[in-house]
Amino acid sequence: LQKNDNEVNALKHVTVLGSTGTIGQQTLDVISRHTDQYKIFALAANSNVDALLKQCLEFKPEIAVLLDESAALILREQLNVHHSKTIVLAGIAGLEQVSQHPCVDIVMAAIVGAAGLKPAIAAARAGKRILLANKETLVMAGSLFMQAVKEGGATLLPIDSEHNAIFQVMPPEGAWIFPSKGVKKIILTASGGPFRKFSQQALESVTPEMALKHPNWVMGAKITIDSATLMNKGLEVIEAHWLFNAKPSQIEVVVHPQSIIHSMVEYIDGSVLAQLGNPDMRTPIAYGLGYPNRIESGVTSLNLLEIAKLEFEPPDTQRFPCLQLAFDALDLGGTAPTILNAVNEIAVPAFLNKQIQFMDIPALISKALDSIQVASVASLEQLIEADAEARRFALQCLMSTS
């Protein structure tokens, strides 16, 4: 597959990893508004055959990938029924192929979990523009990934609303170098989730149904639970450390229930610059696609008179210990963030399946960080093994309590 000269001049070719998830769908929504500028080259998902089939028939990608190989076989058969020319690949190797393909200009890295790590690194080494929405890439392998970005000459644009906001208000010459241009502190805002005013006792009785009702954002199940525990913000602290070369002491978290200010940067002269907007992920997605220009996203204009009031309060790490656990893992360094992330990825589905209680999530993570030996990071293979070890530990703990 090769681009012809007209396509090279007219269109940017995009691979969307995690196309059936919330971020993937919103990416396709933004791209559908700018078909004169962008063309979908590849769509990739985990195992959702029906959703990916529908997307393939609408966007006609050159390649579709499903991580689940049996699901890929079904998709291939169904596309044949529709006489589609889309090629179907499977597994991590397929994800890596569409992330580093020479025809691709932009990779939206929005696969949830550790599965997104290898394709993101492949895109970095291939020098792509990476729109990074996968937290685990930086949480698990921040040093290795940032090194791959530098060595591959890739362009990295964070898509998390908070990091995207920070990037937008950082000095353009020093966006990735924290001490440059008088930057003093990063301030990450957090909605506080649906249980911001719950007592410790009330948190013990939280159900999955309650936790899945986020007050501001429309997100997938896993990230919604992470928002409710404040683990989502903890992971963002670790990401901010790698993205902006910030020490933990230079990263502050502030609860802002309205989710209108997406994050702020404080400068040494006393200035605090903030990025504001309605809570809609299409804004950072459009920024990433159009950078350094701006493109229309479909997001409703912000009406400050309607909002009238913006509130701020400190996070309570006693009631929501996941945030402090993330700071602790960052301080420990090495494989500690990998352990934190891996155990959380086991604990959240266990909570959703009602195997454990809401407050058992941070308890299991804390137990793992205390029990598993932390090592310095030497290779990607080592991190993958550390991830596997932490998952085995978490599963054993769950089995012993069931």
PDB file of N, CA and C in Angstrom, residues 29-103:
ATOM      1  N   ASP A  29     -15.664  11.133  14.882  1.00  0.00           N
ATOM      2  CA  ASP A  29     -16.633  12.220  14.739  1.00  0.00           C
ATOM      3  C   ASP A  29     -15.947  13.492  14.258  1.00  0.00           C
ATOM      4  N   VAL A  30     -14.790  13.826  14.863  1.00  0.00           N
ATOM      5  CA  VAL A  30     -14.069  15.031  14.442  1.00  0.00           C
ATOM      6  C   VAL A  30     -13.567  14.880  13.005  1.00  0.00           C
ATOM      7  N   ILE A  31     -13.008  13.721  12.691  1.00  0.00           N
ATOM      8  CA  ILE A  31     -12.477  13.500  11.338  1.00  0.00           C
ATOM      9  C   ILE A  31     -13.579  13.570  10.295  1.00  0.00           C
ATOM     10  N   SER A  32     -14.769  13.086  10.637  1.00  0.00           N
ATOM     11  CA  SER A  32     -15.881  13.114   9.682  1.00  0.00           C
ATOM     12  C   SER A  32     -16.288  14.538   9.315  1.00  0.00           C
ATOM     13  N   ARG A  33     -15.897  15.517  10.120  1.00  0.00           N
ATOM     14  CA  ARG A  33     -16.174  16.926   9.836  1.00  0.00           C
ATOM     15  C   ARG A  33     -15.107  17.535   8.919  1.00  0.00           C
ATOM     16  N   HIS A  34     -14.029  16.787   8.666  1.00  0.00           N
ATOM     17  CA  HIS A  34     -12.901  17.329   7.901  1.00  0.00           C
ATOM     18  C   HIS A  34     -12.368  16.285   6.920  1.00  0.00           C
ATOM     19  N   THR A  35     -13.260  15.730   6.121  1.00  0.00           N
ATOM     20  CA  THR A  35     -12.850  14.678   5.180  1.00  0.00           C
ATOM     21  C   THR A  35     -11.966  15.215   4.061  1.00  0.00           C
ATOM     22  N   ASP A  36     -11.878  16.533   3.941  1.00  0.00           N
ATOM     23  CA  ASP A  36     -10.969  17.121   2.963  1.00  0.00           C
ATOM     24  C   ASP A  36      -9.539  17.193   3.490  1.00  0.00           C
ATOM     25  N   GLN A  37      -9.349  16.926   4.791  1.00  0.00           N
ATOM     26  CA  GLN A  37      -8.026  17.010   5.399  1.00  0.00           C
ATOM     27  C   GLN A  37      -7.498  15.668   5.911  1.00  0.00           C
ATOM     28  N   TYR A  38      -8.410  14.749   6.270  1.00  0.00           N
ATOM     29  CA  TYR A  38      -7.988  13.506   6.909  1.00  0.00           C
ATOM     30  C   TYR A  38      -8.662  12.307   6.249  1.00  0.00           C
ATOM     31  N   LYS A  39      -7.909  11.211   6.182  1.00  0.00           N
ATOM     32  CA  LYS A  39      -8.439   9.950   5.680  1.00  0.00           C
ATOM     33  C   LYS A  39      -8.061   8.842   6.664  1.00  0.00           C
ATOM     34  N   ILE A  40      -9.032   7.998   7.004  1.00  0.00           N
ATOM     35  CA  ILE A  40      -8.754   6.883   7.901  1.00  0.00           C
ATOM     36  C   ILE A  40      -7.984   5.813   7.139  1.00  0.00           C
ATOM     37  N   PHE A  41      -6.784   5.512   7.609  1.00  0.00           N
ATOM     38  CA  PHE A  41      -5.980   4.445   7.015  1.00  0.00           C
ATOM     39  C   PHE A  41      -6.247   3.113   7.700  1.00  0.00           C
ATOM     40  N   ALA A  42      -6.320   3.131   9.035  1.00  0.00           N
ATOM     41  CA  ALA A  42      -6.541   1.883   9.771  1.00  0.00           C
ATOM     42  C   ALA A  42      -7.385   2.143  11.012  1.00  0.00           C
ATOM     43  N   LEU A  43      -8.216   1.156  11.336  1.00  0.00           N
ATOM     44  CA  LEU A  43      -9.015   1.163  12.560  1.00  0.00           C
ATOM     45  C   LEU A  43      -8.660  -0.090  13.347  1.00  0.00           C
ATOM     46  N   ALA A  44      -8.545   0.059  14.667  1.00  0.00           N
ATOM     47  CA  ALA A  44      -8.147  -1.083  15.488  1.00  0.00           C
ATOM     48  C   ALA A  44      -8.929  -1.089  16.790  1.00  0.00           C
ATOM     49  N   ALA A  45      -9.276  -2.303  17.234  1.00  0.00           N
ATOM     50  CA  ALA A  45     -10.029  -2.463  18.472  1.00  0.00           C
ATOM     51  C   ALA A  45      -9.633  -3.771  19.138  1.00  0.00           C
ATOM     52  N   ASN A  46     -10.251  -4.049  20.260  1.00  0.00           N
ATOM     53  CA  ASN A  46      -9.938  -5.267  21.004  1.00  0.00           C
ATOM     54  C   ASN A  46     -10.686  -6.473  20.438  1.00  0.00           C
ATOM     55  N   SER A  47     -12.015  -6.495  20.569  1.00  0.00           N
ATOM     56  CA  SER A  47     -12.774  -7.669  20.139  1.00  0.00           C
ATOM     57  C   SER A  47     -14.188  -7.347  19.665  1.00  0.00           C
ATOM     58  N   ASN A  48     -14.531  -6.064  19.605  1.00  0.00           N
ATOM     59  CA  ASN A  48     -15.903  -5.668  19.256  1.00  0.00           C
ATOM     60  C   ASN A  48     -16.106  -5.736  17.745  1.00  0.00           C
ATOM     61  N   VAL A  49     -16.510  -6.899  17.269  1.00  0.00           N
ATOM     62  CA  VAL A  49     -16.647  -7.132  15.829  1.00  0.00           C
ATOM     63  C   VAL A  49     -17.742  -6.254  15.231  1.00  0.00           C
ATOM     64  N   ASP A  50     -18.892  -6.215  15.875  1.00  0.00           N
ATOM     65  CA  ASP A  50     -20.033  -5.485  15.307  1.00  0.00           C
ATOM     66  C   ASP A  50     -19.728  -3.999  15.137  1.00  0.00           C
ATOM     67  N   ALA A  51     -19.130  -3.393  16.170  1.00  0.00           N
ATOM     68  CA  ALA A  51     -18.827  -1.962  16.102  1.00  0.00           C
ATOM     69  C   ALA A  51     -17.760  -1.670  15.058  1.00  0.00           C
ATOM     70  N   LEU A  52     -16.736  -2.513  15.000  1.00  0.00           N
ATOM     71  CA  LEU A  52     -15.664  -2.272  14.035  1.00  0.00           C
ATOM     72  C   LEU A  52     -16.158  -2.515  12.609  1.00  0.00           C
ATOM     73  N   LEU A  53     -17.021  -3.496  12.432  1.00  0.00           N
ATOM     74  CA  LEU A  53     -17.604  -3.742  11.100  1.00  0.00           C
ATOM     75  C   LEU A  53     -18.347  -2.502  10.622  1.00  0.00           C
ATOM     76  N   LYS A  54     -19.149  -1.942  11.474  1.00  0.00           N
ATOM     77  CA  LYS A  54     -19.914  -0.737  11.112  1.00  0.00           C
ATOM     78  C   LYS A  54     -18.975   0.413  10.746  1.00  0.00           C
ATOM     79  N   GLN A  55     -17.910   0.584  11.516  1.00  0.00           N
ATOM     80  CA  GLN A  55     -16.947   1.650  11.231  1.00  0.00           C
ATOM     81  C   GLN A  55     -16.224   1.398   9.922  1.00  0.00           C
ATOM     82  N   CYS A  56     -15.874   0.148   9.652  1.00  0.00           N
ATOM     83  CA  CYS A  56     -15.175  -0.180   8.402  1.00  0.00           C
ATOM     84  C   CYS A  56     -16.044   0.115   7.188  1.00  0.00           C
ATOM     85  N   LEU A  57     -17.313  -0.188   7.292  1.00  0.00           N
ATOM     86  CA  LEU A  57     -18.218   0.050   6.162  1.00  0.00           C
ATOM     87  C   LEU A  57     -18.437   1.543   5.934  1.00  0.00           C
ATOM     88  N   GLU A  58     -18.349   2.323   7.029  1.00  0.00           N
ATOM     89  CA  GLU A  58     -18.549   3.772   6.894  1.00  0.00           C
ATOM     90  C   GLU A  58     -17.289   4.486   6.430  1.00  0.00           C
ATOM     91  N   PHE A  59     -16.130   4.144   7.025  1.00  0.00           N
ATOM     92  CA  PHE A  59     -14.903   4.903   6.770  1.00  0.00           C
ATOM     93  C   PHE A  59     -13.972   4.240   5.755  1.00  0.00           C
ATOM     94  N   LYS A  60     -14.237   2.975   5.436  1.00  0.00           N
ATOM     95  CA  LYS A  60     -13.484   2.251   4.401  1.00  0.00           C
ATOM     96  C   LYS A  60     -11.964   2.339   4.599  1.00  0.00           C
ATOM     97  N   PRO A  61     -11.460   1.900   5.756  1.00  0.00           N
ATOM     98  CA  PRO A  61     -10.011   1.923   5.980  1.00  0.00           C
ATOM     99  C   PRO A  61      -9.312   0.886   5.115  1.00  0.00           C
ATOM    100  N   GLU A  62      -8.034   1.106   4.889  1.00  0.00           N
ATOM    101  CA  GLU A  62      -7.240   0.111   4.180  1.00  0.00           C
ATOM    102  C   GLU A  62      -7.085  -1.156   5.022  1.00  0.00           C
ATOM    103  N   ILE A  63      -6.927  -0.957   6.340  1.00  0.00           N
ATOM    104  CA  ILE A  63      -6.672  -2.078   7.244  1.00  0.00           C
ATOM    105  C   ILE A  63      -7.538  -1.943   8.502  1.00  0.00           C
ATOM    106  N   ALA A  64      -8.016  -3.089   8.986  1.00  0.00           N
ATOM    107  CA  ALA A  64      -8.682  -3.158  10.292  1.00  0.00           C
ATOM    108  C   ALA A  64      -7.955  -4.192  11.131  1.00  0.00           C
ATOM    109  N   VAL A  65      -7.827  -3.922  12.428  1.00  0.00           N
ATOM    110  CA  VAL A  65      -7.113  -4.843  13.320  1.00  0.00           C
ATOM    111  C   VAL A  65      -7.972  -5.122  14.547  1.00  0.00           C
ATOM    112  N   LEU A  66      -8.041  -6.399  14.912  1.00  0.00           N
ATOM    113  CA  LEU A  66      -8.638  -6.786  16.189  1.00  0.00           C
ATOM    114  C   LEU A  66      -7.588  -7.523  17.004  1.00  0.00           C
ATOM    115  N   LEU A  67      -7.433  -7.119  18.255  1.00  0.00           N
ATOM    116  CA  LEU A  67      -6.450  -7.760  19.126  1.00  0.00           C
ATOM    117  C   LEU A  67      -6.795  -9.236  19.311  1.00  0.00           C
ATOM    118  N   ASP A  68      -8.078  -9.532  19.430  1.00  0.00           N
ATOM    119  CA  ASP A  68      -8.550 -10.907  19.580  1.00  0.00           C
ATOM    120  C   ASP A  68      -8.557 -11.603  18.219  1.00  0.00           C
ATOM    121  N   GLU A  69      -7.772 -12.668  18.077  1.00  0.00           N
ATOM    122  CA  GLU A  69      -7.594 -13.305  16.771  1.00  0.00           C
ATOM    123  C   GLU A  69      -8.854 -14.008  16.284  1.00  0.00           C
ATOM    124  N   SER A  70      -9.625 -14.618  17.188  1.00  0.00           N
ATOM    125  CA  SER A  70     -10.869 -15.258  16.765  1.00  0.00           C
ATOM    126  C   SER A  70     -11.881 -14.227  16.288  1.00  0.00           C
ATOM    127  N   ALA A  71     -11.899 -13.068  16.942  1.00  0.00           N
ATOM    128  CA  ALA A  71     -12.780 -11.987  16.509  1.00  0.00           C
ATOM    129  C   ALA A  71     -12.358 -11.459  15.144  1.00  0.00           C
ATOM    130  N   ALA A  72     -11.051 -11.431  14.886  1.00  0.00           N
ATOM    131  CA  ALA A  72     -10.546 -10.970  13.587  1.00  0.00           C
ATOM    132  C   ALA A  72     -11.026 -11.877  12.456  1.00  0.00           C
ATOM    133  N   LEU A  73     -11.074 -13.178  12.712  1.00  0.00           N
ATOM    134  CA  LEU A  73     -11.574 -14.112  11.701  1.00  0.00           C
ATOM    135  C   LEU A  73     -13.037 -13.831  11.363  1.00  0.00           C
ATOM    136  N   ILE A  74     -13.827 -13.558  12.380  1.00  0.00           N
ATOM    137  CA  ILE A  74     -15.248 -13.254  12.161  1.00  0.00           C
ATOM    138  C   ILE A  74     -15.394 -11.956  11.379  1.00  0.00           C
ATOM    139  N   LEU A  75     -14.601 -10.930  11.745  1.00  0.00           N
ATOM    140  CA  LEU A  75     -14.668  -9.653  11.030  1.00  0.00           C
ATOM    141  C   LEU A  75     -14.300  -9.834   9.567  1.00  0.00           C
ATOM    142  N   ARG A  76     -13.266 -10.624   9.303  1.00  0.00           N
ATOM    143  CA  ARG A  76     -12.844 -10.859   7.918  1.00  0.00           C
ATOM    144  C   ARG A  76     -13.977 -11.490   7.104  1.00  0.00           C
ATOM    145  N   GLU A  77     -14.659 -12.455   7.693  1.00  0.00           N
ATOM    146  CA  GLU A  77     -15.774 -13.111   7.001  1.00  0.00           C
ATOM    147  C   GLU A  77     -16.912 -12.132   6.734  1.00  0.00           C
ATOM    148  N   GLN A  78     -17.213 -11.296   7.711  1.00  0.00           N
ATOM    149  CA  GLN A  78     -18.334 -10.356   7.547  1.00  0.00           C
ATOM    150  C   GLN A  78     -18.004  -9.270   6.526  1.00  0.00           C
ATOM    151  N   LEU A  79     -16.757  -8.815   6.517  1.00  0.00           N
ATOM    152  CA  LEU A  79     -16.364  -7.823   5.513  1.00  0.00           C
ATOM    153  C   LEU A  79     -16.425  -8.415   4.107  1.00  0.00           C
ATOM    154  N   ASN A  80     -16.083  -9.680   3.987  1.00  0.00           N
ATOM    155  CA  ASN A  80     -16.186 -10.349   2.681  1.00  0.00           C
ATOM    156  C   ASN A  80     -17.632 -10.390   2.196  1.00  0.00           C
ATOM    157  N   VAL A  81     -18.555 -10.617   3.111  1.00  0.00           N
ATOM    158  CA  VAL A  81     -19.981 -10.630   2.752  1.00  0.00           C
ATOM    159  C   VAL A  81     -20.391  -9.287   2.157  1.00  0.00           C
ATOM    160  N   HIS A  82     -19.806  -8.221   2.683  1.00  0.00           N
ATOM    161  CA  HIS A  82     -20.130  -6.864   2.200  1.00  0.00           C
ATOM    162  C   HIS A  82     -19.221  -6.431   1.048  1.00  0.00           C
ATOM    163  N   HIS A  83     -18.393  -7.345   0.548  1.00  0.00           N
ATOM    164  CA  HIS A  83     -17.473  -7.062  -0.567  1.00  0.00           C
ATOM    165  C   HIS A  83     -16.524  -5.907  -0.246  1.00  0.00           C
ATOM    166  N   SER A  84     -16.148  -5.808   1.043  1.00  0.00           N
ATOM    167  CA  SER A  84     -15.224  -4.762   1.478  1.00  0.00           C
ATOM    168  C   SER A  84     -13.797  -5.123   1.096  1.00  0.00           C
ATOM    169  N   LYS A  85     -13.016  -4.118   0.729  1.00  0.00           N
ATOM    170  CA  LYS A  85     -11.614  -4.323   0.386  1.00  0.00           C
ATOM    171  C   LYS A  85     -10.682  -4.150   1.589  1.00  0.00           C
ATOM    172  N   THR A  86     -11.243  -3.869   2.749  1.00  0.00           N
ATOM    173  CA  THR A  86     -10.431  -3.672   3.951  1.00  0.00           C
ATOM    174  C   THR A  86      -9.716  -4.965   4.336  1.00  0.00           C
ATOM    175  N   ILE A  87      -8.407  -4.872   4.552  1.00  0.00           N
ATOM    176  CA  ILE A  87      -7.581  -6.007   4.985  1.00  0.00           C
ATOM    177  C   ILE A  87      -7.703  -6.133   6.502  1.00  0.00           C
ATOM    178  N   VAL A  88      -7.856  -7.361   7.004  1.00  0.00           N
ATOM    179  CA  VAL A  88      -7.997  -7.581   8.445  1.00  0.00           C
ATOM    180  C   VAL A  88      -6.727  -8.233   8.998  1.00  0.00           C
ATOM    181  N   LEU A  89      -6.164  -7.609  10.036  1.00  0.00           N
ATOM    182  CA  LEU A  89      -5.005  -8.157  10.754  1.00  0.00           C
ATOM    183  C   LEU A  89      -5.419  -8.450  12.196  1.00  0.00           C
ATOM    184  N   ALA A  90      -4.538  -9.167  12.918  1.00  0.00           N
ATOM    185  CA  ALA A  90      -4.883  -9.560  14.281  1.00  0.00           C
ATOM    186  C   ALA A  90      -3.686  -9.445  15.205  1.00  0.00           C
ATOM    187  N   GLY A  91      -3.990  -9.301  16.503  1.00  0.00           N
ATOM    188  CA  GLY A  91      -2.965  -9.349  17.538  1.00  0.00           C
ATOM    189  C   GLY A  91      -2.117  -8.096  17.663  1.00  0.00           C
ATOM    190  N   ILE A  92      -1.185  -8.145  18.616  1.00  0.00           N
ATOM    191  CA  ILE A  92      -0.278  -7.024  18.863  1.00  0.00           C
ATOM    192  C   ILE A  92       0.532  -6.703  17.613  1.00  0.00           C
ATOM    193  N   ALA A  93       0.941  -7.728  16.877  1.00  0.00           N
ATOM    194  CA  ALA A  93       1.728  -7.500  15.654  1.00  0.00           C
ATOM    195  C   ALA A  93       0.941  -6.660  14.649  1.00  0.00           C
ATOM    196  N   GLY A  94      -0.352  -6.905  14.548  1.00  0.00           N
ATOM    197  CA  GLY A  94      -1.191  -6.105  13.656  1.00  0.00           C
ATOM    198  C   GLY A  94      -1.285  -4.660  14.106  1.00  0.00           C
ATOM    199  N   LEU A  95      -1.409  -4.464  15.421  1.00  0.00           N
ATOM    200  CA  LEU A  95      -1.461  -3.103  15.960  1.00  0.00           C
ATOM    201  C   LEU A  95      -0.161  -2.356  15.676  1.00  0.00           C
ATOM    202  N   GLU A  96       0.951  -3.046  15.857  1.00  0.00           N
ATOM    203  CA  GLU A  96       2.246  -2.422  15.584  1.00  0.00           C
ATOM    204  C   GLU A  96       2.381  -2.080  14.102  1.00  0.00           C
ATOM    205  N   GLN A  97       1.906  -2.962  13.241  1.00  0.00           N
ATOM    206  CA  GLN A  97       2.035  -2.724  11.800  1.00  0.00           C
ATOM    207  C   GLN A  97       1.305  -1.471  11.362  1.00  0.00           C
ATOM    208  N   VAL A  98       0.077  -1.267  11.841  1.00  0.00           N
ATOM    209  CA  VAL A  98      -0.685  -0.079  11.407  1.00  0.00           C
ATOM    210  C   VAL A  98      -0.235   1.176  12.135  1.00  0.00           C
ATOM    211  N   SER A  99       0.551   1.021  13.199  1.00  0.00           N
ATOM    212  CA  SER A  99       1.075   2.183  13.920  1.00  0.00           C
ATOM    213  C   SER A  99       2.343   2.734  13.285  1.00  0.00           C
ATOM    214  N   GLN A 100       3.097   1.870  12.621  1.00  0.00           N
ATOM    215  CA  GLN A 100       4.362   2.303  12.026  1.00  0.00           C
ATOM    216  C   GLN A 100       4.338   2.276  10.504  1.00  0.00           C
ATOM    217  N   HIS A 101       3.180   1.991   9.916  1.00  0.00           N
ATOM    218  CA  HIS A 101       3.071   1.867   8.455  1.00  0.00           C
ATOM    219  C   HIS A 101       3.524   3.153   7.766  1.00  0.00           C
ATOM    220  N   PRO A 102       4.290   3.071   6.684  1.00  0.00           N
ATOM    221  CA  PRO A 102       4.794   4.275   6.012  1.00  0.00           C
ATOM    222  C   PRO A 102       3.704   5.185   5.452  1.00  0.00           C
ATOM    223  N   CYS A 103       2.514   4.655   5.231  1.00  0.00           N
ATOM    224  CA  CYS A 103       1.428   5.490   4.713  1.00  0.00           C
ATOM    225  C   CYS A 103       0.798   6.372   5.791  1.00  0.00           C
TER     226      CYS A 103
END
